[in-house]
Coordinates of C-alpha atoms and ligand atoms in Angstrom, one line a residue:
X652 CA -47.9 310.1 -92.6
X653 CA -44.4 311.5 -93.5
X654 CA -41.9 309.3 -95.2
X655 CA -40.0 308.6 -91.9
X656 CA -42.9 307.3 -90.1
X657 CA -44.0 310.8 -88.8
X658 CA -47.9 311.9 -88.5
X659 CA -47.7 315.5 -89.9
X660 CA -51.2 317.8 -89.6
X661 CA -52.4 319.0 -92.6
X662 CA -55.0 321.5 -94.8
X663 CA -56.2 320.0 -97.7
X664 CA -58.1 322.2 -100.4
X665 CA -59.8 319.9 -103.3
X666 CA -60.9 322.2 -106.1
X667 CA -62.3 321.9 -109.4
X668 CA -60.9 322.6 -113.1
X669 CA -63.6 323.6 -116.2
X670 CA -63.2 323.7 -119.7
X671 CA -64.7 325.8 -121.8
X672 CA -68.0 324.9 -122.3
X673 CA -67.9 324.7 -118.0
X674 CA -67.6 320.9 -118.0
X675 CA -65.1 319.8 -115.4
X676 CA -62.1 318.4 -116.9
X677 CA -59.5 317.9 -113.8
X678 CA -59.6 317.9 -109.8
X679 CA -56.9 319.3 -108.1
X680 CA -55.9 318.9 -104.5
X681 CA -53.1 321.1 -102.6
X682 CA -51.4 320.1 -99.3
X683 CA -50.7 322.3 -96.9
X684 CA -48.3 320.8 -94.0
X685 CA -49.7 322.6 -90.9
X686 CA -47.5 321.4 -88.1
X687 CA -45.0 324.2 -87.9
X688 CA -48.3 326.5 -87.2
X689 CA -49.6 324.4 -85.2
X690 CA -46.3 324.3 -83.0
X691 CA -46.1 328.1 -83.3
X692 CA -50.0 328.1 -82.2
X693 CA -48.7 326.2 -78.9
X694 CA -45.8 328.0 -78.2
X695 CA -48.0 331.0 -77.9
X696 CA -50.6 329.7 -76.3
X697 CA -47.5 328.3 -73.4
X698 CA -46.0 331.9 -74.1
X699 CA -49.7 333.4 -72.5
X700 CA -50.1 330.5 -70.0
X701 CA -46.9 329.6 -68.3
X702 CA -44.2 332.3 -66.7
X703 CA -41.5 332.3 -68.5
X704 CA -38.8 331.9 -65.5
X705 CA -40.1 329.1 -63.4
X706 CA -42.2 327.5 -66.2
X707 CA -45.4 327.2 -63.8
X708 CA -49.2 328.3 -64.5
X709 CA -49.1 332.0 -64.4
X710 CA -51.8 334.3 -63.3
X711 CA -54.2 333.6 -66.3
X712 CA -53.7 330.5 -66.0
X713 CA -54.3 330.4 -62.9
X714 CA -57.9 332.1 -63.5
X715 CA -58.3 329.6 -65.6
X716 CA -58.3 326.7 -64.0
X717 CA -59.6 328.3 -60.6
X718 CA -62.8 329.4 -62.7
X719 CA -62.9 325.8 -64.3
X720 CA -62.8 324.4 -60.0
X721 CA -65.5 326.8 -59.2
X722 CA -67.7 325.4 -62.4
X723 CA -66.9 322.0 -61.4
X724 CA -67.5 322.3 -57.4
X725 CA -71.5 323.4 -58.0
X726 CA -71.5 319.5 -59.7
X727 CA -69.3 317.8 -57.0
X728 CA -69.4 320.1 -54.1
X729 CA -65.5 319.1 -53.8
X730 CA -64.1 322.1 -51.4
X731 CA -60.8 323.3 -52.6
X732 CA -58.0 326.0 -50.8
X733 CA -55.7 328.2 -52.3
X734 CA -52.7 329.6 -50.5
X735 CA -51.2 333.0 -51.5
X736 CA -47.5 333.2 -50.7
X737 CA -45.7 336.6 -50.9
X738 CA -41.7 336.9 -50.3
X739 CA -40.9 339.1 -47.5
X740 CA -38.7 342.0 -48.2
X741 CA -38.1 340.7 -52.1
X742 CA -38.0 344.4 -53.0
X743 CA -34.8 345.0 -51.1
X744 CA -33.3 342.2 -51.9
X745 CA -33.9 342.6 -56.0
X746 CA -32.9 346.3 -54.9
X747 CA -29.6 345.4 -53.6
X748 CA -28.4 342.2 -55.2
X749 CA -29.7 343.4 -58.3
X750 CA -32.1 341.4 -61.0
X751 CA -30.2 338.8 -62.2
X752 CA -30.2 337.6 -58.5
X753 CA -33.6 337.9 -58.0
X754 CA -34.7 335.7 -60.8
X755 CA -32.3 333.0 -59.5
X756 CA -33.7 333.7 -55.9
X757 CA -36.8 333.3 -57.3
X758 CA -36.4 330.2 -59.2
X759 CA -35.2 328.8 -55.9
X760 CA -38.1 329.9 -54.1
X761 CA -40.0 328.4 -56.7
X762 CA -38.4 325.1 -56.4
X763 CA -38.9 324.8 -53.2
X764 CA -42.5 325.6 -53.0
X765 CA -43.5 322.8 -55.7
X766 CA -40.8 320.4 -53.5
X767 CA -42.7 320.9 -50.1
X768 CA -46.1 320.5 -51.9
X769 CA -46.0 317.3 -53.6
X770 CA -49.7 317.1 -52.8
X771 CA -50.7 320.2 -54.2
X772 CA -53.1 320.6 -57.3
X773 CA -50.3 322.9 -58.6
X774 CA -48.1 326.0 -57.7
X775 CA -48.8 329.1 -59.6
X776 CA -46.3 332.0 -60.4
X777 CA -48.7 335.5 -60.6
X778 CA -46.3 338.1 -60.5
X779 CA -42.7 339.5 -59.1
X780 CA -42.3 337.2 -55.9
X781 CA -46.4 335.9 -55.7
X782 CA -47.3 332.4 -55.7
X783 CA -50.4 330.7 -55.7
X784 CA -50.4 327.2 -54.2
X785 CA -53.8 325.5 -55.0
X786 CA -55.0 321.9 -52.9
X787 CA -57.8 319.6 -53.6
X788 CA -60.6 318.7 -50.9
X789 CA -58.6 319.1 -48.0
X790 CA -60.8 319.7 -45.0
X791 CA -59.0 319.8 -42.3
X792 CA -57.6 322.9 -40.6
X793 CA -54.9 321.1 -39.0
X794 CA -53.8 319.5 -42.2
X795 CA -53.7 323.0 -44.1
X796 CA -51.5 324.7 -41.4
X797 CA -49.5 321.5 -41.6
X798 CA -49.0 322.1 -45.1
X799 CA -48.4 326.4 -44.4
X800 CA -45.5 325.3 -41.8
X801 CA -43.9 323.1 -43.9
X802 CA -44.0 325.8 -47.0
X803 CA -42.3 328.4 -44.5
X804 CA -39.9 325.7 -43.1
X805 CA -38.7 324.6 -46.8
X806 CA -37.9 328.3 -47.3
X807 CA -36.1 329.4 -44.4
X808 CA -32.9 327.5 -44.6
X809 CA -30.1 329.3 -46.1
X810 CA -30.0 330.1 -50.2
X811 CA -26.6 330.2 -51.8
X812 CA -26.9 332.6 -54.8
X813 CA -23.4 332.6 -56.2
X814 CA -21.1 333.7 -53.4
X815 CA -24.1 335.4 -51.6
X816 CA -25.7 333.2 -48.6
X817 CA -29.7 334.6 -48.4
X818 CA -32.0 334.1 -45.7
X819 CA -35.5 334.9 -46.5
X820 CA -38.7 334.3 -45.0
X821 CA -42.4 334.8 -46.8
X822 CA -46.6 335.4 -45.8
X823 CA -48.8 333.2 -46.5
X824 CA -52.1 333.8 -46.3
X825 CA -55.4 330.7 -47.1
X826 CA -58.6 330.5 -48.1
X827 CA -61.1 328.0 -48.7
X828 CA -63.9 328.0 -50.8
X829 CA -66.6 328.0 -51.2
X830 CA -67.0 329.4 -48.1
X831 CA -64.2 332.3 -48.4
X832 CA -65.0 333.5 -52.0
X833 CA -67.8 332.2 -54.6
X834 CA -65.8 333.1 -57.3
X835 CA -61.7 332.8 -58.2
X836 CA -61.6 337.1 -58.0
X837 CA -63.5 336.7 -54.3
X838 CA -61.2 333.9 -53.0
X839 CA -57.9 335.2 -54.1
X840 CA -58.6 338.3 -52.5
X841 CA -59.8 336.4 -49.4
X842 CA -56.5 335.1 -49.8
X843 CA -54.5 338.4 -50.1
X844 CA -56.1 340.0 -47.2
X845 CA -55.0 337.0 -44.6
X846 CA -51.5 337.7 -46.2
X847 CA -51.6 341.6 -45.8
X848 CA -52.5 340.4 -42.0
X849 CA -49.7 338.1 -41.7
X850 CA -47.5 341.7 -43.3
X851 CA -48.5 343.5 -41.0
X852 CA -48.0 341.2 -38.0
X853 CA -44.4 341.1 -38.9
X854 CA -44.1 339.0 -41.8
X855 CA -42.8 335.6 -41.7
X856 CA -46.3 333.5 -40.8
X857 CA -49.4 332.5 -42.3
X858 CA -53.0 333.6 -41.7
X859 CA -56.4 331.9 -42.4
X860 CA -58.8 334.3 -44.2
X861 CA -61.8 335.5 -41.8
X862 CA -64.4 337.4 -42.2
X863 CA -63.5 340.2 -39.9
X864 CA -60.4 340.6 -42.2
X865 CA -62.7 341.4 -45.0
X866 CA -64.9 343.9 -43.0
X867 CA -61.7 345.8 -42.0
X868 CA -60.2 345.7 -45.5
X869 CA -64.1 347.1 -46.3
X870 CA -63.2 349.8 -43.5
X871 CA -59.9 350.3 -44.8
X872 CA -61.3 351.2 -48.3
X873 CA -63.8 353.7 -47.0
X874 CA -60.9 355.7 -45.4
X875 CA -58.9 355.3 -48.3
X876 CA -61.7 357.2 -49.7
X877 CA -62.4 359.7 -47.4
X878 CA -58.7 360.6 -47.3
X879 CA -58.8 361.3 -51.2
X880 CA -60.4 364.3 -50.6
X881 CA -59.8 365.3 -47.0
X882 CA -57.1 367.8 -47.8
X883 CA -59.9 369.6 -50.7
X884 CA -62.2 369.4 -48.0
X885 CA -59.9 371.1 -45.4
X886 CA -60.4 368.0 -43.0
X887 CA -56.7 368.4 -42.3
X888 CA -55.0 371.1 -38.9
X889 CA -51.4 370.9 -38.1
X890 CA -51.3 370.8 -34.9
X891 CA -47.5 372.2 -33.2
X892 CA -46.1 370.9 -30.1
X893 CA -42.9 372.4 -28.1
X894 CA -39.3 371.5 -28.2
X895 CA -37.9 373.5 -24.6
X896 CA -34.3 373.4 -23.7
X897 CA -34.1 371.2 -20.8
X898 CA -31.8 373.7 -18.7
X899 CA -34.1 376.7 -18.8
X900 CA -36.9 375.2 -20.1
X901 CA -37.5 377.5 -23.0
X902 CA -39.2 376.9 -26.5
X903 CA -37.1 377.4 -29.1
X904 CA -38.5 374.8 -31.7
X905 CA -41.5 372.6 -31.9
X906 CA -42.6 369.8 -34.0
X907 CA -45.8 369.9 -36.2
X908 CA -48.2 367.0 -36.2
X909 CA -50.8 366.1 -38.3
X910 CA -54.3 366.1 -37.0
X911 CA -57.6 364.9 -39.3
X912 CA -60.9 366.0 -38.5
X913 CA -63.4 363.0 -40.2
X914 CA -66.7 364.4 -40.3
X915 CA -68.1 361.2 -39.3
X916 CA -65.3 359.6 -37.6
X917 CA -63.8 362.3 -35.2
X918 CA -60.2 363.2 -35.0
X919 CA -58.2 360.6 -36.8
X920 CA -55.1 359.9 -35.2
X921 CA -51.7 360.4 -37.6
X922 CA -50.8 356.5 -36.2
X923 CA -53.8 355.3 -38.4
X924 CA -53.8 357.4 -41.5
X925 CA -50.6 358.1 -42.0
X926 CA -49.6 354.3 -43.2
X927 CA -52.8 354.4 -45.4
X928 CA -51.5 357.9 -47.1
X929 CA -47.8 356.3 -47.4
X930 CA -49.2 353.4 -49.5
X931 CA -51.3 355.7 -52.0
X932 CA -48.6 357.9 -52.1
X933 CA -51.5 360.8 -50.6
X934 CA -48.6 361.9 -48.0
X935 CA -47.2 364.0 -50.7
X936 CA -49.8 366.1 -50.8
X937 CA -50.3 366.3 -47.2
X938 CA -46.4 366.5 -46.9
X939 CA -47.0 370.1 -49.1
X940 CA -49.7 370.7 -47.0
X941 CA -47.5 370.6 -43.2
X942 CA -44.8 372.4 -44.9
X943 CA -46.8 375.7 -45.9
X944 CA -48.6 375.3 -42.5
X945 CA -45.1 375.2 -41.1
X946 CA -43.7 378.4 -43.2
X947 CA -47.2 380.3 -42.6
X948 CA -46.5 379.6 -38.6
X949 CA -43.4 380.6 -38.7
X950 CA -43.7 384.2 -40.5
X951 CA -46.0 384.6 -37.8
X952 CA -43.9 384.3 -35.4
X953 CA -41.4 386.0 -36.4
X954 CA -43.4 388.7 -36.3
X955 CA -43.5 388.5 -32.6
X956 CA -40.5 387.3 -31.4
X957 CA -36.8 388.0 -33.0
X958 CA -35.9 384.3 -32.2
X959 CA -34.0 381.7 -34.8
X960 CA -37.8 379.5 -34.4
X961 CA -37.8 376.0 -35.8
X962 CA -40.5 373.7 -36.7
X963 CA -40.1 369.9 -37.1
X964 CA -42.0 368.4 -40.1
X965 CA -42.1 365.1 -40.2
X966 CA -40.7 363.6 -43.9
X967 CA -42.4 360.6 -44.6
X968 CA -39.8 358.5 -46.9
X969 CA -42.3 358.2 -50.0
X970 CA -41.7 362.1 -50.0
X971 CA -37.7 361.6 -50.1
X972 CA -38.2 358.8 -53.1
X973 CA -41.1 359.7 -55.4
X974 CA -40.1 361.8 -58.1
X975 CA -43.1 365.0 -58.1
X976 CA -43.3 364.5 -54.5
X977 CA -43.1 368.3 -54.1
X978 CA -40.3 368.5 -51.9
X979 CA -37.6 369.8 -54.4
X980 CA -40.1 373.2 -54.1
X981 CA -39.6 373.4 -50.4
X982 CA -36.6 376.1 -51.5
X983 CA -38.3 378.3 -53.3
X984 CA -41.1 377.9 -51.1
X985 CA -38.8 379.0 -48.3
X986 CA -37.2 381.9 -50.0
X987 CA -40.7 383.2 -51.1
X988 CA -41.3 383.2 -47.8
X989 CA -38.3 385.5 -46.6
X990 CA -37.6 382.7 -43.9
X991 CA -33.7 381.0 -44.1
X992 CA -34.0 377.3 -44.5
X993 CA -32.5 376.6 -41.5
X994 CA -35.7 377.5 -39.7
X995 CA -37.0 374.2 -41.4
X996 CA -36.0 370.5 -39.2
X997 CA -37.1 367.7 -41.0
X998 CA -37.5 364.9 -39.1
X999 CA -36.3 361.2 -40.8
X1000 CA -36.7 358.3 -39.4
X1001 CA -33.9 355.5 -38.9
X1002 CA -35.3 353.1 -41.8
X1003 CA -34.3 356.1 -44.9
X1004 CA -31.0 354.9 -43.7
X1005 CA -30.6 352.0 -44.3
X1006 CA -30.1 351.3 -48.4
X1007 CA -32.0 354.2 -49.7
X1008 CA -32.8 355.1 -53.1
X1009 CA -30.2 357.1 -55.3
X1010 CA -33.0 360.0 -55.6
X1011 CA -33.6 359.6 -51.3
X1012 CA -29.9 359.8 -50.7
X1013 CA -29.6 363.0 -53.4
X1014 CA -32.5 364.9 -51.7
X1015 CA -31.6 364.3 -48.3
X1016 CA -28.0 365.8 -49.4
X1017 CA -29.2 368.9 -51.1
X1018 CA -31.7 369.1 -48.4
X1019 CA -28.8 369.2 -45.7
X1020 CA -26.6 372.0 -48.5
X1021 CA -29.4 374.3 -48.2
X1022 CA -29.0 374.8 -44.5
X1023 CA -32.2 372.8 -43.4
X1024 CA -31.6 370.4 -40.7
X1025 CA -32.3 366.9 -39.8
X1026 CA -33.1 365.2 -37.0
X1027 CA -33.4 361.5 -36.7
X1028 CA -36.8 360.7 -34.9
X1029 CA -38.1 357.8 -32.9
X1030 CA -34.3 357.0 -32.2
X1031 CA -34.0 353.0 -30.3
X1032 CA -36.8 351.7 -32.4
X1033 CA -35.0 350.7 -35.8
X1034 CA -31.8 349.8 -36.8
X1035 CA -30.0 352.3 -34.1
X1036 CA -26.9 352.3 -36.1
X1037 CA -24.9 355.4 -34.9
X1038 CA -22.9 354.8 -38.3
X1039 CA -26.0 356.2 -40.1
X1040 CA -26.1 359.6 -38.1
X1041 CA -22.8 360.6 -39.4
X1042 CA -22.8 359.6 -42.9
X1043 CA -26.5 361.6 -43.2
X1044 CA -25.1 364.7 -41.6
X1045 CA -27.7 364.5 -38.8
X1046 CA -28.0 367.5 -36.5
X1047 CA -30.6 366.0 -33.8
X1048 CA -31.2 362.4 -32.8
X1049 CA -34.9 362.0 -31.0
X1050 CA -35.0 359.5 -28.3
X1051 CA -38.2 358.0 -28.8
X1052 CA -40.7 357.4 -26.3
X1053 CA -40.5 353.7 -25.3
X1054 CA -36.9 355.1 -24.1
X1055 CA -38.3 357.6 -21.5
X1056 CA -41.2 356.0 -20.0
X1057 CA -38.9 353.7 -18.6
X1058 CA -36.2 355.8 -17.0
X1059 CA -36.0 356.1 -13.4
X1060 CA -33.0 356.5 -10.9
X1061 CA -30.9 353.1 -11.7
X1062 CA -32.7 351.4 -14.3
X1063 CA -31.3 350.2 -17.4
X1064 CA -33.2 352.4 -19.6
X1065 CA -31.6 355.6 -17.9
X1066 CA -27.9 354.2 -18.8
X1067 CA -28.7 353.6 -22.0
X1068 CA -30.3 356.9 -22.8
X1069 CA -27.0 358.5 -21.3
X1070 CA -24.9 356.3 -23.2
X1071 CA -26.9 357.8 -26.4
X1072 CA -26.7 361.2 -25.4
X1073 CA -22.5 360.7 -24.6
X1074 CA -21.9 358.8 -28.2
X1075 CA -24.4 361.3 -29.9
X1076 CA -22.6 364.6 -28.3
X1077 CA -19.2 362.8 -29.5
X1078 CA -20.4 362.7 -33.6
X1079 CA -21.5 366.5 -32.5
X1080 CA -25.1 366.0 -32.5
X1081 CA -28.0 367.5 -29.8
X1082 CA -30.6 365.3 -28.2
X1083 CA -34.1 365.8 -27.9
X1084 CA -36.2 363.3 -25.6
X1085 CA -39.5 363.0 -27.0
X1086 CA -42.7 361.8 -24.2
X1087 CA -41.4 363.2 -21.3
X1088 CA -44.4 363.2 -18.9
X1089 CA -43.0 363.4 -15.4
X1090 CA -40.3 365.8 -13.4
X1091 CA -38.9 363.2 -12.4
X1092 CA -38.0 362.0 -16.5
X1093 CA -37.2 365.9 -16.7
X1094 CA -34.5 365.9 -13.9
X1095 CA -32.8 362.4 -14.7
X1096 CA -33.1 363.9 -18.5
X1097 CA -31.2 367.1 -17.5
X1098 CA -28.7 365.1 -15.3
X1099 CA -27.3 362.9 -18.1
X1100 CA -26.8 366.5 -20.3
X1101 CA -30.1 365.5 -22.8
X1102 CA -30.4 369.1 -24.3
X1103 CA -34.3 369.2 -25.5
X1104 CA -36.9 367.7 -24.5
X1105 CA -40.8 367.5 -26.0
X1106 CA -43.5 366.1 -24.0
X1107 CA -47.0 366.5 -22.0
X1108 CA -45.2 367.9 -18.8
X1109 CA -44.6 371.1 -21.0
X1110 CA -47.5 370.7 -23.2
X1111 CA -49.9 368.8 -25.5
X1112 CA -49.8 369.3 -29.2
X1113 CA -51.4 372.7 -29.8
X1114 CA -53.7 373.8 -32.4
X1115 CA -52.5 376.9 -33.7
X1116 CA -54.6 379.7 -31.7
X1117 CA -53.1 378.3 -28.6
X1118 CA -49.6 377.3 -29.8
X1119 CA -49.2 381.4 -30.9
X1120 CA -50.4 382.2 -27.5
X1121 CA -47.8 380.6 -25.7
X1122 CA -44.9 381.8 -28.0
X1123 CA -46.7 385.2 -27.1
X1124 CA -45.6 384.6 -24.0
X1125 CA -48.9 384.6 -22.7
X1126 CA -48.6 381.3 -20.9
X1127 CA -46.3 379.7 -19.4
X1128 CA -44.7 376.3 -20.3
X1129 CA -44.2 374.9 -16.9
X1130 CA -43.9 376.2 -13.7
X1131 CA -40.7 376.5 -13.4
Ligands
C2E1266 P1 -43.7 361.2 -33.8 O1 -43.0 361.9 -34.9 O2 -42.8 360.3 -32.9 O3 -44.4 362.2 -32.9 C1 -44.5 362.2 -31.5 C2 -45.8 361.6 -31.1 O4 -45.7 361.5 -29.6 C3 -46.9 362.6 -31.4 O5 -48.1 361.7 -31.6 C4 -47.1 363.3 -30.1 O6 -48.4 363.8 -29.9 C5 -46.8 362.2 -29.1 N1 -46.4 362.7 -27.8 C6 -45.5 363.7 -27.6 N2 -45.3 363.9 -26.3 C7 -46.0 362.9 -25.6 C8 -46.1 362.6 -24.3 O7 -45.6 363.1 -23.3 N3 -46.9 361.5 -24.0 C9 -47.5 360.8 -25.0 N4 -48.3 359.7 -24.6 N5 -47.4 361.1 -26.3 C10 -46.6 362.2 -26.6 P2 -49.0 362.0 -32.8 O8 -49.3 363.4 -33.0 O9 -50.2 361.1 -32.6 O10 -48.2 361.5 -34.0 C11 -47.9 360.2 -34.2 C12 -47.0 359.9 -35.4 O11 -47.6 360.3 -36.6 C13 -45.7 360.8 -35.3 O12 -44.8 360.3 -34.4 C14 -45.3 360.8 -36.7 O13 -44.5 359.6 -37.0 C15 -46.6 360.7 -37.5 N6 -46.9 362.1 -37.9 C16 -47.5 363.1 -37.3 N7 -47.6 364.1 -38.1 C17 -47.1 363.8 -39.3 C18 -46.9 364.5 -40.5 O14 -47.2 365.7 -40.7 N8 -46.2 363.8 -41.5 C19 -45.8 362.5 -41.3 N9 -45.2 361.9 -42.4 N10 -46.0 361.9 -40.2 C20 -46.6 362.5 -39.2
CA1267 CA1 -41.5 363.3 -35.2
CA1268 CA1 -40.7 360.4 -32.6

């Protein structure tokens, strides 16, 4: 006890004095006062425990006390659920309001999570804009998504920030153990793959972990895999289809596309690999790959015909944004090649536009100086902000697909593909319409002044024996 009344922790060391003859003469005892260290020893330990920002559990934490549940669940056989929450789109938003704003968002978000889950064990903070929600022994499924709605209700009215007003929404995904996960690793990525499932249904939602999710993220793996080494393997053709003038109905350009032969699995459509190269940043070296295809091709044609050729490669935007990517080669590539970089198109799609990087933006500008041109594909499907096409410098916008099944004589899909085609000729730009299957697409196509157009009534994508064969000449696009 201190003199003001205090209880003070201390270390007390009693030792011994001798004299000479080794007879002890004196005992001594030393104090040490303790609870400075003591408080240091806590603040460290809160330090390694608690996020800093929000003050909750953080991931260890979390592990923790999830591992403690686990322990405690083969005595009591109390069932518990954890709930995984991810912001939507925090990336952007840290991106564009900048840092100090996404903490605040954050600690907002984080407010109202604890606020809508009064009933919660407690709310977990494991990282950027992840939170952990954990409930005890509740059984009912009802009562869960209850809980879920509530979570995404309490989030999605508006956030003031200063003078900004935010809207955001989040993914939640659940799962219950034991019977999702018989450990805390297990469950919480039960829990992260129902999230990844509410992602990729658009966000904004929450998802019940099922087994099927983790056979598919077991299948997803295994591709992951088997992609690593496709391109060493040679597992990968680029595949070339043709771009004809829709007046005469003669190939001038054509787009290369991405074909995988699996050795177990077949040919592997771009639609389903492509995303899974994207997120392990793999489409930079298949990115490499389509554009020396693409130069290869064209020196070979050029050896047959005396025609400005242009191939389309598709520019995924990790390529445009990560730093080795490859593509700042593509010019000496080109001029090793003898071939002027206009006889390169890269096609973008509408999303680049819309807040990219500083390196994106940079690249795509060089890209335009050296003479290469872009063309905005699958047109209709994103933003569709004609703003975008002249600020990039865009020399073709691609009406996609969904545009031209639709057209017939009348219909509202023909107007609006000649209202694109009108505003697009204004900012000085050509039109290609991509999926045109019938004459009847062709004529209407023509008839509203569309200049190209790509598609299965000219042809297929070709592998490369047959593509050369018909910019031979030695077959014929369409009967004309
Ligand atoms: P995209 O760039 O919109 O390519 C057009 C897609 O439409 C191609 O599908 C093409 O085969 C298909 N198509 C063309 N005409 C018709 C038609 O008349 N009817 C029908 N039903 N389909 C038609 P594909 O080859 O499966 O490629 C799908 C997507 O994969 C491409 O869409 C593109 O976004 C991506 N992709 C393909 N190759 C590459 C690549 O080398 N790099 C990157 N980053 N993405 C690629
Ligand atoms: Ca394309
Ligand atoms: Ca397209």
């Amino acid at each position: 006890m201190q003199k003001n009344g205090e209880l003070l922790t201390e270390w007390l060391i009693i030792d011994t004095v001798y004299d000479e003859n080794k007879q002890p003469i004196r005992r001594i005892a030393i104090f040490t006062d303790l609870t400075e260290r003591i408080q240091a020893n806590r603040t460290i330990w809160r330090q390694a425990h608690f996020d800093h920002l929000t003050d909750l559990p953080n991931r260890l934490e979390l592990k923790e006390r999830l591992n403690q549940r686990f322990k405690e669940l083969k005595k009591n056989q109390k069932h518990f659920v954890v709930m995984l929450l991810d912001v939507d789109h925090f990336k952007d938003i840290n991106d564009t309001l900048g840092h100090h704003y996404g903490d605040n968002l954050l600690k907002e978000v984080s407010q109202r999570i604890v606020q809508a889950t009064k009933n919660a064990d407690f709310v977990a903070r494991i990282g950027g804009d992840e939170f952990v929600i954990v409930f005890n022994d509740i059984k009912s499924t009802r009562h869960i998504s209850q809980i879920a709605t509530n979570i995404l209700l309490s989030l999605s009215s508006v956030i003031h920030l200063k003078s900004e007003e935010l809207f955001i929404s989040a993914s939640l995904g659940i799962a219950c153990a034991p019977d999702d996960g018989e450990n805390t690793e297990q469950l919480l990525k039960a829990a992260d793959q129902a999230m990844y499932k509410v992602k990729n249904n658009g966000r904004n939602g929450f998802e019940f972990f099922s087994q099927d999710m983790r056979e598919q993220a077991q299948a997803r793996m295994i591709l992951l895999k088997d992609l690593r080494c496709a391109i060493e393997l040679d597992q990968f053709e680029l595949f070339y289809q043709p771009i004809v003038t829709l007046n005469d109905l003669h190939m001038h350009k054509a787009e290369g596309l991405i074909r995988w032969q699996h050795p177990t699995r077949g040919l592997m459509s771009p639609i389903v690999f492509i995303p899974l190269a994207e997120e392990t940043r793999q489409i930079n070296k298949i990115g490499q790959f389509v554009f020396t295809q693409a130069i290869q091709t064209l020196n070979d044609i050029k050896r047959i015909t005396d025609d400005n050729f242009q191939i389309s490669v598709n520019v995924s935007p990790i390529q445009l944004s990560t730093p080795n990517s490859g593509i700042d080669d593509w010019y000496t590539m080109l001029k090793a090649a003898k071939l002027p970089a206009s006889s390169i198109v890269a096609e973008i799609t509408e999303g680049l536009m819309v807040n990219p990087e500083e390196l994106t933006q940079t690249r795509l500008k060089t890209l335009v100086q050296s003479g290469m041109q872009l063309a905005l594909d699958d047109f209709g499907t994103g933003y569709s902000s004609l703003a975008y096409l002249q600020e990039m410098d865009t020399d073709y916008l691609k009406i996609d697909k969904r545009f031209v099944d639709n057209i017939q004589a009348d219909s509202k899909e023909l107007v609006l593909c000649e209202a694109i085609i009108v505003m697009a000729h204004q900012l000085g730009l050509k039109v290609i319409a991509e999926g045109i299957e019938t004459t009847l697409q062709l004529q209407l196509l023509r008839e509203a002044g569309c200049d190209y157009g790509q598609g299965y009534l000219f042809s297929k994508p070709l592998n490369k024996k047959d593509f050369m064969a018909l910019v031979a000449g030695k077959k014929e696009i369409l009967s004309k």
